[in-house]
Short mmCIF file of C-alpha atoms in Angstrom, two decimals:
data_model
loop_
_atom_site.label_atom_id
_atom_site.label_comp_id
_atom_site.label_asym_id
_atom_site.label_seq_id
_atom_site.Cartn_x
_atom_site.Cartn_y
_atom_site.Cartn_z
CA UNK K 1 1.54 24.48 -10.30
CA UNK K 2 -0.86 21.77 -11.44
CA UNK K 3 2.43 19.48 -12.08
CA UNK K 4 3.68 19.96 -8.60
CA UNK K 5 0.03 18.99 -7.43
CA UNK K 6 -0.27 16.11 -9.32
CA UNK K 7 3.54 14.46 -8.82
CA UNK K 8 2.37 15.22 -4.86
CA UNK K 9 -0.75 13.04 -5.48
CA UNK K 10 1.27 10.41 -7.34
CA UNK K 11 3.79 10.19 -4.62
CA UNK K 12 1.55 9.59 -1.75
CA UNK K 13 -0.66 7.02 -3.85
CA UNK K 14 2.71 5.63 -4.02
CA UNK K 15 3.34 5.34 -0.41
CA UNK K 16 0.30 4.08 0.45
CA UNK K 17 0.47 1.50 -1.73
CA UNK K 18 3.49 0.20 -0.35
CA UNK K 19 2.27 -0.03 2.93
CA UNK K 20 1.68 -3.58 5.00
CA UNK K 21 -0.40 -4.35 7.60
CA UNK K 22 0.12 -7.16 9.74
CA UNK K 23 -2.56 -8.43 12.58
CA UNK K 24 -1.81 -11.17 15.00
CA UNK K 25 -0.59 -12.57 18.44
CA UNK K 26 3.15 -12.51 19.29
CA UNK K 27 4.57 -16.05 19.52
CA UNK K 28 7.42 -15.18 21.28
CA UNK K 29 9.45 -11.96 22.34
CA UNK K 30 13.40 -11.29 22.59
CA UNK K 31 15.55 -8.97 24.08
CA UNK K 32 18.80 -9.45 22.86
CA UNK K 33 21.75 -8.18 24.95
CA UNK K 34 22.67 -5.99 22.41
CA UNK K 35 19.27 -4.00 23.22
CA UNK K 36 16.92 -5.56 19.88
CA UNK K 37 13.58 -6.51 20.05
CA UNK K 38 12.17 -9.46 18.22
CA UNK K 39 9.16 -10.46 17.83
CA UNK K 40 8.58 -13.86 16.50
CA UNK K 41 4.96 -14.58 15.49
CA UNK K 42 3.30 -17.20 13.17
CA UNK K 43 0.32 -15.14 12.66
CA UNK K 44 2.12 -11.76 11.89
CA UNK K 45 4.50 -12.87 9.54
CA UNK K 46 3.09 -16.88 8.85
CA UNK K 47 6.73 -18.20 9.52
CA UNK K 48 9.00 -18.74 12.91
CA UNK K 49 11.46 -16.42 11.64
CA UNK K 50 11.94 -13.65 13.84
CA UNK K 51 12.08 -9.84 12.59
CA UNK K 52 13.93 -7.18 14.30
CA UNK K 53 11.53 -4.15 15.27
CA UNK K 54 13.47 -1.42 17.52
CA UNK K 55 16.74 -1.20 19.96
CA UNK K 56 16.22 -0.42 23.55
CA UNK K 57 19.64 1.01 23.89
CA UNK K 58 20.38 3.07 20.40
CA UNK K 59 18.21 4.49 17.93
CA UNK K 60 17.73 1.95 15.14
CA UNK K 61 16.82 2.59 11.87
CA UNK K 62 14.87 6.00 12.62
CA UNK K 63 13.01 4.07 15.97
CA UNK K 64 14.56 6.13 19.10
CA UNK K 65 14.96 3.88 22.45
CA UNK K 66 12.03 5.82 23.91
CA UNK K 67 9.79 4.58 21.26
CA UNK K 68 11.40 1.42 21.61
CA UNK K 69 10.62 0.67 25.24
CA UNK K 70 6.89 1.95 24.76
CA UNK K 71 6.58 -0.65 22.08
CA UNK K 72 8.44 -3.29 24.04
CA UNK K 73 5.62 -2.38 26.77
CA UNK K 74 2.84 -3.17 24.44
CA UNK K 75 4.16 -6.35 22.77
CA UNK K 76 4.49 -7.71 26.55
CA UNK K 77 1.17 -6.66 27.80
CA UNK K 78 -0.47 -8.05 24.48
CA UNK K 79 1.34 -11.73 25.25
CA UNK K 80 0.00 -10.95 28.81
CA UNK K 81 -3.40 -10.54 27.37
CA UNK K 82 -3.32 -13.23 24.53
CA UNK K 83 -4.20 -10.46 22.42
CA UNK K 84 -3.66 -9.14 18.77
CA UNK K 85 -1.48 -6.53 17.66
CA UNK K 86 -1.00 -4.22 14.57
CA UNK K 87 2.22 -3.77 12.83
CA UNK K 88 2.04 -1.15 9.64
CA UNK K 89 5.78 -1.47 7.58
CA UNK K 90 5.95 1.09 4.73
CA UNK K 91 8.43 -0.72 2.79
CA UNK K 92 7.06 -2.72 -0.18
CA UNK K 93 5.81 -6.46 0.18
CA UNK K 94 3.63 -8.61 2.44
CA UNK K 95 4.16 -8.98 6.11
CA UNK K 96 5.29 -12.64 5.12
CA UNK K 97 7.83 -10.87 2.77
CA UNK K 98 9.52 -8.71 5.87
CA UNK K 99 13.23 -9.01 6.50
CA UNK K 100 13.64 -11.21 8.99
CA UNK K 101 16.36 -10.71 11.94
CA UNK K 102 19.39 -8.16 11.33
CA UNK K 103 18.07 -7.16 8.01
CA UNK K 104 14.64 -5.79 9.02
CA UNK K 105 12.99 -3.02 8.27
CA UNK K 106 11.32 -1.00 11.14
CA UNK K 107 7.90 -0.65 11.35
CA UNK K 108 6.56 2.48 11.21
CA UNK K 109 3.99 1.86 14.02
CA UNK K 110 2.50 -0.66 16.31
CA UNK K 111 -0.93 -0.39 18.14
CA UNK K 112 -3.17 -3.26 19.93
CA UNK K 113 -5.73 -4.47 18.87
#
């Protein structure tokens, strides 16, 4: 039992580990016309390179369309704003260190700031 405990413990130190954070205004967004939404943004990732987060028409990599469009809704209203927002990936690496475009990972949440 104590084994089971601990490989639990080990595993979620693990996860949280890998997890980034990135804080920042959106440069620019796209909606592709195959549904995608990109974000491009200096301050989120520190390059122009644009990264992939969700598909408004298809479920993409775990992100359904619903979720999609709600995030789509924030990203707009932060550019709107001139506000920050919050991007947590739980792949390994920095935010600068993201996949960019068709080979992105999704995040696993976005919130403003």
């Amino acid at each position: 039992m104590k084994n089971i405990l601990w490989i639990s413990l080990l595993m979620t130190a693990v996860n949280a580990s890998a997890s980034s954070i990135c804080e920042g205004e959106v440069d620019r967004v796209q909606l592709t016309r195959g549904g995608y939404v990109e974000l491009i943004s200096n301050e989120l990732y520190g390059s122009s390179e644009g990264r992939r987060i969700c598909n408004m028409s298809s479920s993409w990599n775990i992100v359904t369309p619903e979720t999609c469009k709600g995030w789509y809704s924030l990203v707009l209203a932060s550019i709107a704003q001139q506000s920050a927002i919050r991007i947590q990936y739980n792949e390994g690496g920095t935010c600068a260190e993201q996949p960019i475009w068709a080979d992105s990972n999704s995040p696993w949440m976005l919130s403003n700031i």
